[in-house]
PDB file of C-alpha atoms in Angstrom:
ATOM      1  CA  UNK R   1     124.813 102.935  98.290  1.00 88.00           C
ATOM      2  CA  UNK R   2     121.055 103.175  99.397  1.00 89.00           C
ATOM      3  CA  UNK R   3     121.677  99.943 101.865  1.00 89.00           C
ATOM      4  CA  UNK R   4     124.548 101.833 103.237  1.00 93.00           C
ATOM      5  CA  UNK R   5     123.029 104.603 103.457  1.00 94.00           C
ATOM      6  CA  UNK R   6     120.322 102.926 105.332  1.00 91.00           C
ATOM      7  CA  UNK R   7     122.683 100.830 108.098  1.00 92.00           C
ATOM      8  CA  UNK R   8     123.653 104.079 109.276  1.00 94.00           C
ATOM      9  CA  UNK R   9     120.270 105.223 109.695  1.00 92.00           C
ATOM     10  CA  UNK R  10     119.617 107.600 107.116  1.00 94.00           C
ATOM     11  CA  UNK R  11     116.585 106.796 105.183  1.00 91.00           C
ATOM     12  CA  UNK R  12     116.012 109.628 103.564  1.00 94.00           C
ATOM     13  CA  UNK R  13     119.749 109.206 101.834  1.00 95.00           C
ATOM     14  CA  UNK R  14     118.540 105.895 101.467  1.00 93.00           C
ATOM     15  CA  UNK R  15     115.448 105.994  99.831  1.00 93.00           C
ATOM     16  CA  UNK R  16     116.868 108.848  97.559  1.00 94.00           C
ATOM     17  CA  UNK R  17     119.502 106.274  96.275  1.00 93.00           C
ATOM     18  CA  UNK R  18     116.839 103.661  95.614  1.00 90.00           C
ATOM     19  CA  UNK R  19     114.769 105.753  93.673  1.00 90.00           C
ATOM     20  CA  UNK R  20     117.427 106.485  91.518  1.00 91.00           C
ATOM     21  CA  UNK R  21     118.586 102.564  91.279  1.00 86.00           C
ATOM     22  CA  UNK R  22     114.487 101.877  90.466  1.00 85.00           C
ATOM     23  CA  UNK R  23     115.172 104.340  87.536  1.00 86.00           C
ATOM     24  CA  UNK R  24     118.545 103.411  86.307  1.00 88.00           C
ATOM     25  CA  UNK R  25     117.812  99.750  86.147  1.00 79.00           C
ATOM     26  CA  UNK R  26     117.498  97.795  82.736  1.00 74.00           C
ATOM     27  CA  UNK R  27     117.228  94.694  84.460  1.00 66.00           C
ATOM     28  CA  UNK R  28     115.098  93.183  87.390  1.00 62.00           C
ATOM     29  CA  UNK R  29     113.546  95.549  89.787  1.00 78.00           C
ATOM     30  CA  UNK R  30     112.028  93.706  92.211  1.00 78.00           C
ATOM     31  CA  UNK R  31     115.097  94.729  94.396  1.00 80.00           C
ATOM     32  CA  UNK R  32     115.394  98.622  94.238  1.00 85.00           C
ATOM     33  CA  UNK R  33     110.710  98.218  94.810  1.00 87.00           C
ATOM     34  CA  UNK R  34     110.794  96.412  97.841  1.00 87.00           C
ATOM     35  CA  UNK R  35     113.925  98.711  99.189  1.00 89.00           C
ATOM     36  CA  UNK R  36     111.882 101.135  98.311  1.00 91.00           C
ATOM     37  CA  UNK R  37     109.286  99.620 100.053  1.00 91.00           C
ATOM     38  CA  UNK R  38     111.381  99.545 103.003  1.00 89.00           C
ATOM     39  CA  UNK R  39     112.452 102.524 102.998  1.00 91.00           C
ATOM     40  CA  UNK R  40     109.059 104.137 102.882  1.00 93.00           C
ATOM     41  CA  UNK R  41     108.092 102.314 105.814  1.00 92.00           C
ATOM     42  CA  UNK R  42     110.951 103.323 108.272  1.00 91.00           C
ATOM     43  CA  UNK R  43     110.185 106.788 107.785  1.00 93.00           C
ATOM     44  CA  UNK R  44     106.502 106.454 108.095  1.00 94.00           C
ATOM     45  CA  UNK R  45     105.608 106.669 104.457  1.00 94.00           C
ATOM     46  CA  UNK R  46     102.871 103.385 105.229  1.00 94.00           C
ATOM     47  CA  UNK R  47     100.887 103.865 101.788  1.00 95.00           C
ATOM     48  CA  UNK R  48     103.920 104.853  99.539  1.00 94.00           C
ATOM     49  CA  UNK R  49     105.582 101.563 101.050  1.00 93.00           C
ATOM     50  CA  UNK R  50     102.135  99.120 100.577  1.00 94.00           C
ATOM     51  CA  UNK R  51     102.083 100.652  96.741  1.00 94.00           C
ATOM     52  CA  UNK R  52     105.888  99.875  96.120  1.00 91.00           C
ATOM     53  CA  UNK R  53     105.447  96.567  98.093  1.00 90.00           C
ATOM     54  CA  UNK R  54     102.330  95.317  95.569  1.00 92.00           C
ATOM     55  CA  UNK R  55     104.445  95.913  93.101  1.00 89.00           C
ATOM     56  CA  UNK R  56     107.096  93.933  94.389  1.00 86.00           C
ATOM     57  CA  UNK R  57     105.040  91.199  95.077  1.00 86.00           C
ATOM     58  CA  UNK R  58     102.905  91.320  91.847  1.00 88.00           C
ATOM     59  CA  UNK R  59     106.647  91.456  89.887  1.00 84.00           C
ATOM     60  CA  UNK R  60     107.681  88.553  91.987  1.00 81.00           C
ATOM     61  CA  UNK R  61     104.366  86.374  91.311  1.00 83.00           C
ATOM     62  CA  UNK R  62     104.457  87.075  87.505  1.00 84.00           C
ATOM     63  CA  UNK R  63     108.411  85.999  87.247  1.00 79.00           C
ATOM     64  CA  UNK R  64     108.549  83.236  89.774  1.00 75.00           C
ATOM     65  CA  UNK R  65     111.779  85.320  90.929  1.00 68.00           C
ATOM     66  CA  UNK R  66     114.095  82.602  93.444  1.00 67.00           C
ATOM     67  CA  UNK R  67     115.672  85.182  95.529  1.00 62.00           C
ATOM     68  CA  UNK R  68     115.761  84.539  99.088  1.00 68.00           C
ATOM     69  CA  UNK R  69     116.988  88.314 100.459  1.00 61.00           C
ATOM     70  CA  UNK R  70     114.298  89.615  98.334  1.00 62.00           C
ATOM     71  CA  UNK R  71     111.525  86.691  99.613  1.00 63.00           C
ATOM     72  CA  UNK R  72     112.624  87.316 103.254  1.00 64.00           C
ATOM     73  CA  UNK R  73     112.250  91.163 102.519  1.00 62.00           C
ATOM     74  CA  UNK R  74     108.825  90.872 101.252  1.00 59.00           C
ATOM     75  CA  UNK R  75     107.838  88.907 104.220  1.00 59.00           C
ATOM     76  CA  UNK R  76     109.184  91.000 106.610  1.00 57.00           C
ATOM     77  CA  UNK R  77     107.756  94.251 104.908  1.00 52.00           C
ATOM     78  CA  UNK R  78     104.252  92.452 104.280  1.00 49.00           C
ATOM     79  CA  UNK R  79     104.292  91.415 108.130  1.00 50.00           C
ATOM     80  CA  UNK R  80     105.031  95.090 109.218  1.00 51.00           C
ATOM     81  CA  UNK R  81     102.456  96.645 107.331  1.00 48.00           C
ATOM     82  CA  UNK R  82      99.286  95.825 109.063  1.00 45.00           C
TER      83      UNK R  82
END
């Protein structure tokens, strides 16, 4: 929902719909984080989305997580936030 949410350009809807994946999940998180991460960042949010995007990465480092939408995401965000 949050991804559609955000291909139509409305991050707030968005973001709202991560939050709520990030506290429904029982499984990996990395996903919902750096959404949220993104998310954050498109509506200006730039320390909310480098907190969510440590934690992405820190989650990632720790469980050697092979995901290459999630990878290319961190990238990205890490590249847009200096």
């Amino acid at each position: 929902l949050g991804d559609t949410h955000a291909a139509l350009g409305r991050h707030r809807d968005a973001l709202e719909a991560y939050e709520r994946s990030a506290r429904l999940a029982r499984g990996p998180v990395g996903e919902a984080w750096i959404r949220l991460a993104v998310g954050h960042a498109r509506l200006g949010h730039r320390e909310e989305a480098g907190r969510w995007l440590e934690r992405t990465v820190a989650w990632i480092e720790r469980f050697g997580v092979e995901d290459e939408e999630l990878d290319r995401l961190s990238k990205r965000q890490y590249c847009t936030k200096k």
